[in-house]
Each structure stands twice: as C-alpha cells, then as structure tokens.
Amino acid sequence: MRITDTLSGEKVPLQPLAPDGVVRLYVCGVTPYSEAHVGHALHAIVFDVLRRYLEWRGFRVRHVQNFTDIDDKLIERANRLGVDMASLAGQNIESYLAQIKRMNVFPATEYPRVTAMVPQIIAFISGLIEKGFAYPSGGDVYYRVRRKGDYGKLSHRNIDDLLSGARIDPTELKDDPLDFALWKGAKPGEPAWDSPWGPGRPGWHIECSVMARETLGDQIDIHGGGADLVFPHHENEIAQTEAFTGKAPFAAIWMHNALLQLGAEKMSKSLGNLVTIDEALEQYGPDALRMFVLGSHYRSPSTYSDEALEAARAGAERLREAAFADDPAVTGRADAPSDSRERFIAAMDDDLNTPRALAVLFDLARDVNRGRAEGRDVSEPRALLRELAGVLGLTLAAAPAKAQEAAPFIDLLIAVRSDLRAGKQWALSDRIRDGLAELGVELKDGPEGTAWTAR
RNA sequence: GGCGCCGUGGCCAAGUGGCAAGGCAGAGCUCUGCAAAAGCUUCACCGCCGGUUCGAAUCCGGCCGGCGCCUCCA
C-alpha cells in the first residue's frame, strides 16, 4: 500500500519499520475543550478506515490516539464554567468516545493523555536542554528552532519567511522570536505541575512527541492528523523528536486529511460554524456520515451539506438493500466470481482511494440485484459485498428500529391490509399504506408478502 | 507577502498521456392493483487561452475563479 507523505510530497510504500512487522500509527486526536463536530468525525473515520484496511490485509496495527487534556482553551473554558480542567476534559473525552462508538469507529489501541505523562514530558524537555536544543528562561522553557538546519521541512516553509508572518509573539524571554514554548511557567488560576524550572505545564507541541515516543517508540510508521496541524504542530513535533532521539525519520509517513468545509469555509471551533457529531448522527445515521466521508478522497476538502448527506444516506441504503434483502427462490446457477476483490484492493492500496473502493461496492450491489432479479444464486457477490463494506466500516444495518414496540401493531395492520388487497379493496389498503408512510413506516409488497422498514 | 491545494454532467466525486468509474437527482421502459424496491436504457469531452505530442481532462506556460496554512483548531 502506498500513502501520500506530507514530508516528501510523494506516495510512499508502507513498510513497517519495526522487525515485529506491527504498523505503528499515531494519530493526533482532539483537544477536549468542547463538543466534537463532524470535522472530527471525518478525521476519525478516515483513520478508522486506514486501520481496518490494514488489518484486513493482514497487518497488525498499534493505533495510538492522544487526548491533549492540558491546553490554554481548556483552562480558559474551565475557569469560565467554574469547573476544574480535568473534569471538563474528562466529560468531553467521554462523549467523544461515545460518539466514536456510535460511528462504528474502532477504539484506538491506546489513548494516552497529557495529564498522565507529565513526568515523561519533563524528562524529555530536560534531555532537549542537555543537548542544547532548548533553554529555560523566566520559568518557561523554549525550543531553539534554529539549532537544527531542517526546521520547516515538513510544512515546506523557509524559516526566514516565517518571520515576515509577523504574528509571532515577541516575548523577551525568547532568544529568537520563532522559538516556541516547551514548558510554560504557571500563572495564577492555572493548573500546574512541579518541574526543575518551577511550577508550570507543558506547552502545546511537546506532549505529542512524548506520547508518541512513550507508546510507540522513537520511530513510527504513520503519523496522522488534520491538515491544519502540519504547521506549526507537526513541524514542531518532528523537530523536537528528531532532536531528542537523534534518529530520523521520526515518522516514515506523515498522513494528513483535508479539512471539512461548511459552506464556503472550513468548519472549526473558532469560527463557530459547525455541526456536531451528535446532530449529524441523529439526522442521518452512522452509515450515511461514513458514506459521505468515503465518497471523496481524504486529501481533498469536502463540504458538508444536507444534500450531500442525503445523497450519501440514499447510497448506503442501496448497498444495504443489496447486501441484506431476502433472497427469492434460486432457480439459476451462481455467477462467475468477479474481479471485485482485486479492484477494491487496488483502489485502497493507492493512497486509500475510498471513492474508487466504493464504486466497487456499488458494482457488486448491481451484480447482486441483477442476479437476484434473474433468479441466480448471489451468495458469493453478496458475501463479498458484506465483507468489503465491513472493511470500510459500514454497518449496513437497518435504520434503528424506533418502531420496535410498534412492530406487532404494524404487522397486524399489514395482515388486515393483505386481506383488503385480496379483496381488491384498493382504497382502504392504500389508506393503510399511506398512513403508515406518514408515520415513517414504508411498505413494500413483494411476491412473498409485504415487508416494512421504519425510519 | 510566503507556502500549498482545487476548478470534471443538475449536485457530489474518481480518473493524472490512448475511446470520461461510481453515487444522488432526472427521464423512458419492465415489474406492480397502484406504489415502493429492483432491473434495463438514457444524461459530460473535463474553468479559459496557448503550447508539447500521432494522441491531453491528464504534461508545460499564462489567465480567470475558489480554498487552505502561515494564529488555537481534525
């Protein structure tokens, strides 16, 4: 499998670095200061599909996703709400994990948190100081950006161009305006940990360097995250880690998903233009959300809209019908096996080309429907359809049967309607069908009776 | 200002040198008491201009339009 690597800009073959052959995947997770939105859902789904696919292909995967539960915004919001940072973070983490589950996203192998790694972070920073890559200053510790010549290599920036950006905080504590904080001395009202430099807390980027190293080692196979993290977060991470370990590359592949747009702009917490995961799930369900995400390549930005989600929902429904509708009596022979499996693999191997992979599923669905209509045995393509849908994390489950308790009554109405139909009482039988439709229950008359689905 | 991405049918979206995948929506037909579902058929010459080539959506140059990052952010 080949994956586009942000650092080199090329599609790079994935070959596990470690002798045990385990793929080490580190994904930058969320900062749990507020509810997650569908942009986070996209991110979670993309890496979930990567992991499912790799495992399906026989790789073992260690998938680590962090929670940055020490953070400026977290502190700010906790203070505003009058709660402590840990419980605010805990709450949001809990609801994120619940959403992940509802989206049929596999839980990561491990979810490290910054608050549980402070000693390791302090040790890491101390190491950087010893090696001359960092320096304490006024209770803070800063990373010396110009010490190594390759700063900027990930985001393809020239270090001197960054200065002209002029958005840099001109702190007198820094030797160079581009230097960034590894450790921030405590201010009043902030949670703090003891350190050799006085009470304080980790800066923003250091935690990922430490958590990745603690959980996966000095060098990893894939480091993932949203495209908005390339600079400065991942740029700083790669600098710190490679400075500390003296080994490169820190990650063989840097994989970044494009950001979700809402309307003309990216969806983001700071812009306030967002749709939460709960809202999307409530309205369209997990498969529709996933179909929407997989319908475009992970590196091209897509735009969230009701139209797009509705189309995705309809597509998921089509696959579901093909994969799970009851079979009529088989009268013909089975179809010859298709090359669908190979086409699916070829698509996914090529930088996780999920739109092409989905096209294979739709082709299979057509094969199944056609074979079924012609009375052939479709068990083989149907089994493959289910298998591949599973690799993409689609449940193809019927919409949650809200009408579960109403089922006996619906069945009764259907039975009455069948009698009416037998007596050609069309007006009455249609009234039942239309009435149920208004209640969200759809009837389908087939040769073997009437089936219903509730929405 | 610097770095980068994108512009394919009504909507969404693959395709990066050789007859333009797939989905949604639409139209016609089959099936159906009528529907629904399903099947079949149908629907594009790829932002504009120029160049390279036997041949370009696909390579090169220019232009127009949209977006991202450079600041907390998946």
Short mmCIF file of C-alpha atoms (C1' of nucleotides) in Angstrom, two decimals:
data_model
loop_
_atom_site.label_atom_id
_atom_site.label_comp_id
_atom_site.label_asym_id
_atom_site.label_seq_id
_atom_site.Cartn_x
_atom_site.Cartn_y
_atom_site.Cartn_z
CA MET A 1 0.00 0.00 0.00
CA ARG A 2 1.17 3.49 -0.79
CA ILE A 3 0.25 6.60 1.15
CA THR A 4 0.94 10.22 0.39
CA ASP A 5 3.58 11.53 2.74
CA THR A 6 3.40 15.22 3.51
CA LEU A 7 7.11 15.45 4.18
CA SER A 8 8.28 14.14 0.82
CA GLY A 9 5.13 15.04 -1.05
CA GLU A 10 5.10 11.61 -2.61
CA LYS A 11 3.19 8.38 -2.35
CA VAL A 12 5.37 6.22 -0.16
CA PRO A 13 5.08 2.46 0.21
CA LEU A 14 4.09 1.40 3.69
CA GLN A 15 6.65 -0.98 5.11
CA PRO A 16 6.63 -1.45 8.86
CA LEU A 17 9.92 -0.23 10.31
CA ALA A 18 9.97 -2.47 13.34
CA PRO A 19 11.11 -6.07 13.00
CA ASP A 20 7.87 -7.32 14.54
CA GLY A 21 6.03 -6.05 11.47
CA VAL A 22 3.49 -4.17 13.52
CA VAL A 23 2.33 -0.93 11.94
CA ARG A 24 2.78 1.88 14.41
CA LEU A 25 0.16 4.51 13.83
CA TYR A 26 -0.03 7.69 15.86
CA VAL A 27 -2.96 9.96 15.23
CA CYS A 28 -3.28 13.41 16.72
CA GLY A 29 -6.59 13.39 18.44
CA VAL A 30 -8.82 16.06 19.79
CA THR A 31 -8.35 18.71 22.39
CA PRO A 32 -11.34 18.01 24.58
CA TYR A 33 -12.40 21.52 25.46
CA SER A 34 -15.73 21.34 23.69
CA GLU A 35 -18.03 19.02 21.84
CA ALA A 36 -16.68 17.34 18.73
CA HIS A 37 -18.05 18.33 15.32
CA VAL A 38 -18.36 16.50 12.02
CA GLY A 39 -14.87 17.59 11.02
CA HIS A 40 -13.59 15.43 13.83
CA ALA A 41 -15.88 12.69 12.64
CA LEU A 42 -14.31 12.83 9.20
CA HIS A 43 -10.87 12.59 10.73
CA ALA A 44 -11.86 9.66 12.92
CA ILE A 45 -13.47 7.82 10.03
CA VAL A 46 -10.50 8.30 7.71
CA PHE A 47 -8.06 6.79 10.16
CA ASP A 48 -10.54 4.12 11.16
CA VAL A 49 -10.77 3.01 7.56
CA LEU A 50 -7.00 3.04 7.23
CA ARG A 51 -6.69 0.83 10.26
CA ARG A 52 -9.50 -1.53 9.26
CA TYR A 53 -8.00 -1.90 5.82
CA LEU A 54 -4.50 -2.58 7.10
CA GLU A 55 -5.79 -5.21 9.49
CA TRP A 56 -7.85 -6.78 6.76
CA ARG A 57 -4.72 -7.01 4.68
CA GLY A 58 -3.03 -8.90 7.47
CA PHE A 59 -1.07 -6.18 9.23
CA ARG A 60 -1.14 -5.86 12.95
CA VAL A 61 -1.67 -2.23 13.89
CA ARG A 62 -0.92 -0.37 17.06
CA HIS A 63 -3.14 2.65 16.82
CA VAL A 64 -2.50 5.38 19.35
CA GLN A 65 -4.63 8.47 19.56
CA ASN A 66 -3.92 11.10 22.15
CA PHE A 67 -6.04 13.47 24.14
CA THR A 68 -4.41 16.81 24.80
CA ASP A 69 -6.05 17.43 28.09
CA ILE A 70 -3.81 20.28 29.16
CA ASP A 71 -4.36 23.30 26.98
CA ASP A 72 -4.97 27.04 27.02
CA LYS A 73 -8.52 26.77 25.80
CA LEU A 74 -9.30 24.04 28.23
CA ILE A 75 -8.05 26.14 31.11
CA GLU A 76 -9.86 29.20 29.88
CA ARG A 77 -13.16 27.42 29.46
CA ALA A 78 -12.91 25.52 32.71
CA ASN A 79 -12.33 28.77 34.53
CA ARG A 80 -15.25 30.39 32.80
CA LEU A 81 -17.54 27.50 33.67
CA GLY A 82 -16.17 27.32 37.19
CA VAL A 83 -15.15 23.66 36.91
CA ASP A 84 -11.72 22.17 37.01
CA MET A 85 -9.85 21.38 33.85
CA ALA A 86 -9.65 17.67 34.45
CA SER A 87 -13.36 17.16 34.82
CA LEU A 88 -14.18 19.31 31.80
CA ALA A 89 -11.70 17.33 29.74
CA GLY A 90 -12.99 14.07 31.19
CA GLN A 91 -16.54 14.90 30.19
CA ASN A 92 -15.65 15.78 26.64
CA ILE A 93 -13.44 12.74 26.26
CA GLU A 94 -16.25 10.56 27.45
CA SER A 95 -18.72 11.98 24.97
CA TYR A 96 -16.15 11.77 22.17
CA LEU A 97 -15.59 8.09 22.86
CA ALA A 98 -19.32 7.52 22.88
CA GLN A 99 -19.63 9.26 19.51
CA ILE A 100 -16.78 7.23 18.09
CA LYS A 101 -18.61 4.12 19.10
CA ARG A 102 -21.85 5.25 17.52
CA MET A 103 -19.94 5.99 14.33
CA ASN A 104 -18.67 2.42 14.29
CA VAL A 105 -15.09 3.61 14.67
CA PHE A 106 -12.79 1.08 16.27
CA PRO A 107 -11.36 2.32 19.52
CA ALA A 108 -7.64 3.03 19.32
CA THR A 109 -5.27 0.57 20.90
CA GLU A 110 -4.34 3.26 23.37
CA TYR A 111 -5.49 6.74 24.32
CA PRO A 112 -2.67 8.47 26.18
CA ARG A 113 -3.38 11.72 27.98
CA VAL A 114 -1.02 14.55 28.72
CA THR A 115 -2.01 14.72 32.36
CA ALA A 116 -0.75 11.19 32.81
CA MET A 117 2.60 11.89 31.14
CA VAL A 118 3.91 15.00 32.80
CA PRO A 119 6.99 13.32 34.32
CA GLN A 120 7.95 11.88 30.95
CA ILE A 121 7.45 15.28 29.37
CA ILE A 122 9.71 16.89 31.93
CA ALA A 123 12.36 14.27 31.28
CA PHE A 124 12.08 14.84 27.53
CA ILE A 125 12.45 18.59 27.95
CA SER A 126 15.42 18.10 30.23
CA GLY A 127 17.00 15.96 27.56
CA LEU A 128 16.50 18.67 24.97
CA ILE A 129 18.09 21.20 27.28
CA GLU A 130 21.08 18.94 27.85
CA LYS A 131 21.57 18.54 24.15
CA GLY A 132 21.40 22.27 23.64
CA PHE A 133 18.11 22.29 21.75
CA ALA A 134 16.20 24.06 24.47
CA TYR A 135 16.77 26.62 27.17
CA PRO A 136 14.95 27.70 30.32
CA SER A 137 14.00 31.32 30.57
CA GLY A 138 11.99 33.01 33.26
CA GLY A 139 10.15 29.88 34.37
CA ASP A 140 9.44 28.84 30.78
CA VAL A 141 11.45 26.54 28.56
CA TYR A 142 11.82 27.23 24.85
CA TYR A 143 12.83 25.13 21.89
CA ARG A 144 15.66 26.61 19.87
CA VAL A 145 14.28 26.47 16.37
CA ARG A 146 17.45 27.43 14.54
CA ARG A 147 19.66 24.90 16.23
CA LYS A 148 18.96 22.29 13.58
CA GLY A 149 19.05 23.31 9.96
CA ASP A 150 15.97 21.49 8.81
CA TYR A 151 13.22 23.34 10.64
CA GLY A 152 10.35 23.88 8.21
CA LYS A 153 10.92 20.72 6.21
CA LEU A 154 7.54 19.17 6.91
CA SER A 155 5.40 22.17 6.03
CA HIS A 156 7.82 23.22 3.28
CA ARG A 157 8.46 26.59 4.78
CA ASN A 158 11.54 28.68 4.79
CA ILE A 159 12.39 29.65 8.32
CA ASP A 160 13.09 33.21 7.30
CA ASP A 161 9.70 33.56 5.61
CA LEU A 162 8.07 32.73 8.88
CA LEU A 163 9.37 35.90 10.43
CA SER A 164 7.52 38.03 7.94
CA GLY A 165 4.33 36.37 9.05
CA ALA A 166 4.78 38.76 11.99
CA ARG A 167 2.10 37.06 14.00
CA ILE A 168 4.78 35.92 16.36
CA ASP A 169 4.62 36.73 19.99
CA PRO A 170 7.63 38.99 20.63
CA THR A 171 8.41 37.72 24.08
CA GLU A 172 11.62 38.97 25.58
CA LEU A 173 12.12 35.59 27.12
CA LYS A 174 12.90 34.03 23.75
CA ASP A 175 16.31 34.11 22.18
CA ASP A 176 14.64 34.02 18.79
CA PRO A 177 11.07 35.09 18.04
CA LEU A 178 10.38 31.75 16.34
CA ASP A 179 11.32 29.69 19.36
CA PHE A 180 8.31 28.06 20.93
CA ALA A 181 7.46 27.05 24.47
CA LEU A 182 8.05 23.52 25.67
CA TRP A 183 7.11 24.41 29.21
CA LYS A 184 5.04 27.31 30.42
CA GLY A 185 5.57 28.73 33.87
CA ALA A 186 2.40 28.75 35.94
CA LYS A 187 0.21 31.82 36.02
CA PRO A 188 -2.42 32.42 38.69
CA GLY A 189 -5.54 30.32 38.20
CA GLU A 190 -3.81 27.70 36.10
CA PRO A 191 -3.21 24.08 36.94
CA ALA A 192 0.49 23.48 37.48
CA TRP A 193 3.00 20.69 37.97
CA ASP A 194 6.35 20.89 39.68
CA SER A 195 9.38 20.88 37.47
CA PRO A 196 13.08 21.73 37.58
CA TRP A 197 12.08 25.14 36.18
CA GLY A 198 9.42 25.82 38.74
CA PRO A 199 5.69 25.10 38.69
CA GLY A 200 4.13 25.10 35.25
CA ARG A 201 2.65 22.97 32.49
CA PRO A 202 3.66 21.51 29.13
CA GLY A 203 3.45 23.69 26.04
CA TRP A 204 1.30 22.65 23.13
CA HIS A 205 3.55 20.53 20.91
CA ILE A 206 5.75 18.64 23.27
CA GLU A 207 3.03 16.32 24.52
CA CYS A 208 2.64 14.56 21.20
CA SER A 209 6.35 13.99 20.82
CA VAL A 210 6.43 12.41 24.23
CA MET A 211 3.25 10.38 23.97
CA ALA A 212 4.20 9.01 20.57
CA ARG A 213 7.60 8.00 21.83
CA GLU A 214 6.32 6.54 25.07
CA THR A 215 3.67 4.46 23.37
CA LEU A 216 5.27 3.57 20.04
CA GLY A 217 9.00 4.23 20.24
CA ASP A 218 11.50 6.58 18.66
CA GLN A 219 10.38 5.94 15.12
CA ILE A 220 6.90 5.21 13.87
CA ASP A 221 5.33 4.21 10.60
CA ILE A 222 2.50 6.66 10.19
CA HIS A 223 1.82 9.91 11.93
CA GLY A 224 -1.59 11.25 11.12
CA GLY A 225 -3.72 14.27 11.73
CA GLY A 226 -5.72 17.03 10.15
CA ALA A 227 -4.07 19.22 7.54
CA ASP A 228 -4.35 22.15 9.89
CA LEU A 229 -1.81 20.50 12.16
CA VAL A 230 1.01 20.43 9.64
CA PHE A 231 2.18 23.79 10.83
CA PRO A 232 3.10 24.51 13.49
CA HIS A 233 2.12 21.43 15.47
CA HIS A 234 3.70 18.64 13.45
CA GLU A 235 6.57 20.80 12.32
CA ASN A 236 7.47 21.37 15.93
CA GLU A 237 6.87 17.78 16.84
CA ILE A 238 9.21 16.44 14.20
CA ALA A 239 11.86 18.97 15.24
CA GLN A 240 11.69 18.08 18.92
CA THR A 241 11.59 14.36 18.47
CA GLU A 242 14.37 14.11 15.94
CA ALA A 243 16.46 16.47 18.04
CA PHE A 244 15.88 14.37 21.11
CA THR A 245 16.34 10.90 19.65
CA GLY A 246 18.91 11.82 17.04
CA LYS A 247 17.02 9.49 14.72
CA ALA A 248 15.25 10.32 11.51
CA PRO A 249 12.70 9.93 10.23
CA PHE A 250 10.51 10.27 13.25
CA ALA A 251 7.64 9.05 11.09
CA ALA A 252 8.06 7.20 7.81
CA ILE A 253 4.80 8.65 6.56
CA TRP A 254 3.06 11.88 7.56
CA MET A 255 -0.54 11.50 6.59
CA HIS A 256 -2.93 14.44 6.68
CA ASN A 257 -6.62 14.56 5.96
CA ALA A 258 -8.11 17.63 4.32
CA LEU A 259 -10.50 19.68 6.37
CA LEU A 260 -14.23 19.60 6.13
CA GLN A 261 -15.90 22.71 4.83
CA LEU A 262 -19.24 24.06 5.83
CA GLY A 263 -20.49 26.49 3.28
CA ALA A 264 -17.53 28.37 1.91
CA GLU A 265 -15.28 27.98 4.91
CA LYS A 266 -13.66 25.26 6.88
CA MET A 267 -15.62 24.04 9.80
CA SER A 268 -13.90 24.97 13.00
CA LYS A 269 -14.49 25.58 16.61
CA SER A 270 -13.03 29.06 16.45
CA LEU A 271 -15.17 30.12 13.52
CA GLY A 272 -18.20 28.71 15.25
CA ASN A 273 -19.63 27.30 12.03
CA LEU A 274 -20.10 23.74 12.97
CA VAL A 275 -22.39 20.79 13.01
CA THR A 276 -21.82 18.46 15.91
CA ILE A 277 -21.38 14.75 15.51
CA ASP A 278 -24.50 14.12 17.53
CA GLU A 279 -26.55 16.31 15.21
CA ALA A 280 -25.25 14.56 12.11
CA LEU A 281 -25.79 11.11 13.58
CA GLU A 282 -29.24 11.98 14.76
CA GLN A 283 -30.22 13.26 11.35
CA TYR A 284 -28.55 10.78 9.02
CA GLY A 285 -27.06 7.90 10.98
CA PRO A 286 -23.57 6.43 11.01
CA ASP A 287 -23.53 4.83 7.57
CA ALA A 288 -24.64 8.00 5.80
CA LEU A 289 -21.98 10.00 7.57
CA ARG A 290 -19.37 7.43 6.64
CA MET A 291 -20.54 7.19 3.04
CA PHE A 292 -20.28 10.95 2.83
CA VAL A 293 -16.71 10.86 4.13
CA LEU A 294 -15.63 7.96 1.94
CA GLY A 295 -17.27 9.43 -1.14
CA SER A 296 -14.38 11.80 -1.60
CA HIS A 297 -10.69 11.24 -1.21
CA TYR A 298 -9.31 12.02 2.24
CA ARG A 299 -6.89 14.59 0.89
CA SER A 300 -9.41 16.73 -0.91
CA PRO A 301 -11.64 19.03 1.06
CA SER A 302 -15.31 18.20 1.04
CA THR A 303 -18.24 20.32 2.01
CA TYR A 304 -20.86 19.27 4.48
CA SER A 305 -24.39 19.89 3.28
CA ASP A 306 -27.81 18.37 3.74
CA GLU A 307 -27.93 17.47 0.07
CA ALA A 308 -24.63 15.64 0.26
CA LEU A 309 -25.60 13.77 3.40
CA GLU A 310 -28.98 12.86 1.98
CA ALA A 311 -27.32 11.50 -1.15
CA ALA A 312 -24.90 9.52 1.00
CA ARG A 313 -27.78 8.14 3.00
CA ALA A 314 -29.57 7.01 -0.14
CA GLY A 315 -26.40 5.34 -1.37
CA ALA A 316 -25.91 3.50 1.91
CA GLU A 317 -29.48 2.33 1.73
CA ARG A 318 -28.88 0.96 -1.74
CA LEU A 319 -25.92 -1.06 -0.53
CA ARG A 320 -27.87 -2.25 2.46
CA GLU A 321 -30.75 -3.47 0.31
CA ALA A 322 -28.40 -5.40 -1.91
CA ALA A 323 -26.44 -6.89 0.96
CA PHE A 324 -29.29 -7.91 3.19
CA ALA A 325 -32.59 -8.11 1.36
CA ASP A 326 -34.19 -11.53 1.48
CA ASP A 327 -33.45 -13.81 -1.41
CA PRO A 328 -36.15 -15.10 -3.66
CA ALA A 329 -36.02 -18.73 -4.64
CA VAL A 330 -32.88 -19.59 -6.53
CA THR A 331 -33.53 -21.16 -9.88
CA GLY A 332 -30.33 -20.48 -11.77
CA ARG A 333 -26.68 -21.08 -11.25
CA ALA A 334 -24.21 -18.91 -9.45
CA ASP A 335 -22.41 -16.10 -11.25
CA ALA A 336 -18.77 -16.46 -12.04
CA PRO A 337 -16.62 -14.71 -9.47
CA SER A 338 -15.78 -11.14 -10.41
CA ASP A 339 -12.55 -9.25 -10.03
CA SER A 340 -14.14 -7.01 -7.43
CA ARG A 341 -11.84 -8.01 -4.63
CA GLU A 342 -8.79 -7.14 -6.71
CA ARG A 343 -10.25 -3.84 -7.79
CA PHE A 344 -11.06 -2.97 -4.22
CA ILE A 345 -7.53 -3.73 -3.10
CA ALA A 346 -6.03 -1.80 -5.97
CA ALA A 347 -8.09 1.23 -5.06
CA MET A 348 -7.32 1.10 -1.37
CA ASP A 349 -3.65 0.38 -1.93
CA ASP A 350 -3.45 3.54 -3.96
CA ASP A 351 -3.40 6.08 -1.16
CA LEU A 352 -6.65 4.91 0.38
CA ASN A 353 -8.77 5.74 -2.63
CA THR A 354 -12.13 5.18 -0.97
CA PRO A 355 -14.26 6.69 -3.76
CA ARG A 356 -12.93 4.07 -6.13
CA ALA A 357 -13.38 1.40 -3.50
CA LEU A 358 -16.97 2.46 -3.01
CA ALA A 359 -17.57 2.23 -6.73
CA VAL A 360 -16.59 -1.44 -6.46
CA LEU A 361 -19.21 -1.94 -3.78
CA PHE A 362 -21.87 -0.34 -5.93
CA ASP A 363 -20.88 -2.55 -8.83
CA LEU A 364 -21.24 -5.55 -6.55
CA ALA A 365 -24.62 -4.32 -5.43
CA ARG A 366 -25.72 -4.17 -9.04
CA ASP A 367 -24.43 -7.69 -9.63
CA VAL A 368 -26.38 -8.91 -6.63
CA ASN A 369 -29.59 -7.15 -7.62
CA ARG A 370 -29.35 -8.30 -11.19
CA GLY A 371 -28.59 -11.87 -10.26
CA ARG A 372 -31.41 -11.87 -7.78
CA ALA A 373 -33.85 -10.49 -10.33
CA GLU A 374 -32.84 -13.26 -12.68
CA GLY A 375 -33.11 -15.97 -10.04
CA ARG A 376 -29.44 -16.78 -9.80
CA ASP A 377 -27.51 -17.71 -6.69
CA VAL A 378 -25.99 -14.46 -5.50
CA SER A 379 -24.49 -15.66 -2.25
CA GLU A 380 -20.95 -15.10 -3.42
CA PRO A 381 -21.10 -11.49 -4.58
CA ARG A 382 -23.32 -10.70 -1.66
CA ALA A 383 -20.85 -12.16 0.83
CA LEU A 384 -18.09 -10.15 -0.78
CA LEU A 385 -20.20 -7.02 -0.64
CA ARG A 386 -20.73 -7.51 3.06
CA GLU A 387 -17.08 -8.24 3.65
CA LEU A 388 -15.82 -5.19 1.81
CA ALA A 389 -18.44 -2.95 3.37
CA GLY A 390 -17.14 -4.13 6.71
CA VAL A 391 -13.60 -3.21 5.74
CA LEU A 392 -14.86 0.31 5.14
CA GLY A 393 -16.63 0.24 8.47
CA LEU A 394 -20.12 0.41 7.04
CA THR A 395 -22.61 -1.41 9.21
CA LEU A 396 -25.28 -1.69 6.52
CA ALA A 397 -27.62 -2.14 9.41
CA ALA A 398 -31.23 -1.22 9.04
CA ALA A 399 -32.09 2.14 10.49
CA PRO A 400 -32.56 1.72 14.20
CA ALA A 401 -35.99 0.26 14.56
CA LYS A 402 -37.62 3.01 16.50
CA ALA A 403 -40.85 1.27 15.76
CA GLN A 404 -39.77 -1.86 17.60
CA GLU A 405 -42.56 -1.67 20.14
CA ALA A 406 -44.99 -0.88 17.37
CA ALA A 407 -43.95 -3.91 15.36
CA PRO A 408 -46.85 -6.18 16.38
CA PHE A 409 -49.32 -3.45 15.52
CA ILE A 410 -47.69 -2.78 12.20
CA ASP A 411 -47.75 -6.47 11.43
CA LEU A 412 -51.41 -6.54 12.31
CA LEU A 413 -52.14 -3.61 10.00
CA ILE A 414 -50.24 -5.35 7.25
CA ALA A 415 -52.24 -8.51 7.78
CA VAL A 416 -55.50 -6.59 7.57
CA ARG A 417 -54.26 -4.79 4.50
CA SER A 418 -53.34 -8.07 2.87
CA ASP A 419 -56.92 -9.25 3.32
CA LEU A 420 -58.19 -5.99 1.86
CA ARG A 421 -55.85 -6.39 -1.07
CA ALA A 422 -57.01 -9.93 -1.61
CA GLY A 423 -60.49 -8.48 -1.84
CA LYS A 424 -59.25 -5.73 -4.16
CA GLN A 425 -60.19 -3.07 -1.64
CA TRP A 426 -57.53 -0.77 -3.04
CA ALA A 427 -58.73 2.47 -1.50
CA LEU A 428 -58.66 1.06 2.02
CA SER A 429 -55.39 -0.79 1.60
CA ASP A 430 -53.73 2.32 0.18
CA ARG A 431 -55.02 4.30 3.10
CA ILE A 432 -53.17 1.98 5.45
CA ARG A 433 -50.01 2.20 3.39
CA ASP A 434 -50.16 6.00 3.14
CA GLY A 435 -50.98 6.36 6.79
CA LEU A 436 -48.04 4.21 7.82
CA ALA A 437 -45.80 6.13 5.43
CA GLU A 438 -46.70 9.33 7.21
CA LEU A 439 -45.64 7.69 10.43
CA GLY A 440 -42.33 6.77 8.86
CA VAL A 441 -43.09 3.16 8.07
CA GLU A 442 -42.56 2.16 4.47
CA LEU A 443 -44.30 -0.86 2.98
CA LYS A 444 -43.01 -2.90 0.10
CA ASP A 445 -45.23 -5.53 -1.48
CA GLY A 446 -43.34 -8.47 -2.87
CA PRO A 447 -44.24 -11.88 -4.20
CA GLU A 448 -43.72 -13.36 -0.75
CA GLY A 449 -45.73 -10.81 1.13
CA THR A 450 -45.27 -7.32 2.43
CA ALA A 451 -42.07 -6.11 4.05
CA TRP A 452 -41.72 -2.90 6.03
CA THR A 453 -38.98 -0.63 7.15
CA ALA A 454 -39.17 2.11 9.73
CA ARG A 455 -37.23 5.29 9.55
"C1'" G B 1 3.58 38.89 1.14
"C1'" G B 2 5.33 33.35 1.62
"C1'" C B 3 3.95 28.03 1.06
"C1'" G B 4 0.27 24.72 -0.89
"C1'" C B 5 -4.39 22.82 -2.92
"C1'" C B 6 -8.55 22.85 -6.15
"C1'" G B 7 -11.90 24.09 -10.70
"C1'" U B 8 -14.79 17.06 -14.43
"C1'" G B 9 -22.60 16.08 -16.36
"C1'" G B 10 -28.24 19.36 -12.31
"C1'" C B 11 -25.49 18.01 -7.38
"C1'" C B 12 -21.32 15.01 -5.29
"C1'" A B 13 -16.94 12.59 -6.98
"C1'" A B 14 -12.86 9.04 -9.24
"C1'" G B 15 -9.59 9.30 -13.25
"C1'" U B 16 -3.01 12.40 -13.97
"C1'" G B 17 -0.93 10.70 -21.83
"C1'" G B 18 -4.82 6.48 -25.67
"C1'" C B 19 -12.25 5.65 -26.56
"C1'" A B 20 -14.63 10.12 -19.15
"C1'" A B 21 -15.51 4.97 -12.71
"C1'" G B 22 -19.30 5.35 -9.15
"C1'" G B 23 -23.28 7.71 -6.19
"C1'" C B 24 -27.53 11.16 -5.73
"C1'" A B 25 -31.22 13.55 -8.59
"C1'" G B 26 -33.99 13.40 -13.56
"C1'" A B 27 -36.33 10.88 -17.99
"C1'" G B 28 -38.28 6.39 -20.52
"C1'" C B 29 -39.37 1.18 -20.17
"C1'" U B 30 -40.09 -3.66 -17.25
"C1'" C B 31 -42.22 -5.47 -12.76
"C1'" U B 32 -46.65 -3.88 -9.51
"C1'" G B 33 -53.95 -3.45 -8.50
"C1'" C B 34 -51.42 1.38 -7.87
"C1'" A B 35 -46.89 2.27 -5.40
"C1'" A B 36 -42.12 1.28 -3.17
"C1'" A B 37 -37.74 -1.55 -4.01
"C1'" A B 38 -35.16 -3.72 -8.04
"C1'" G B 39 -33.66 -4.33 -13.35
"C1'" C B 40 -32.76 -2.26 -18.32
"C1'" U B 41 -31.94 2.20 -21.18
"C1'" U B 42 -30.70 7.31 -21.21
"C1'" C B 43 -27.90 12.01 -19.47
"C1'" A B 44 -20.37 15.33 -19.86
"C1'" C B 45 -15.50 15.94 -23.94
"C1'" C B 46 -13.31 17.68 -18.36
"C1'" G B 47 -12.72 26.78 -15.94
"C1'" C B 48 -10.48 29.93 -20.23
"C1'" C B 49 -6.29 30.74 -23.78
"C1'" G B 50 -1.87 28.99 -25.91
"C1'" G B 51 1.99 25.15 -26.31
"C1'" U B 52 4.32 19.95 -26.31
"C1'" U B 53 2.64 15.17 -28.54
"C1'" C B 54 0.48 10.61 -33.55
"C1'" G B 55 -2.78 11.43 -29.36
"C1'" A B 56 -4.14 15.53 -23.19
"C1'" A B 57 -9.25 16.13 -18.55
"C1'" U B 58 -4.34 14.06 -17.66
"C1'" C B 59 2.37 17.34 -19.31
"C1'" C B 60 4.22 22.84 -19.83
"C1'" G B 61 3.11 28.32 -19.75
"C1'" G B 62 -0.35 32.26 -18.97
"C1'" C B 63 -5.13 33.97 -17.33
"C1'" C B 64 -9.80 33.76 -14.51
"C1'" G B 65 -12.29 31.75 -10.23
"C1'" G B 66 -12.46 29.23 -5.31
"C1'" C B 67 -9.98 27.39 -0.87
"C1'" G B 68 -6.32 26.04 2.96
"C1'" C B 69 -1.90 27.00 6.05
"C1'" C B 70 1.42 30.90 7.81
"C1'" U B 71 -2.58 32.24 14.84
"C1'" C B 72 -5.93 27.93 18.91
"C1'" C B 73 -8.11 24.07 15.54
"C1'" A B 74 -9.17 17.06 13.00
#
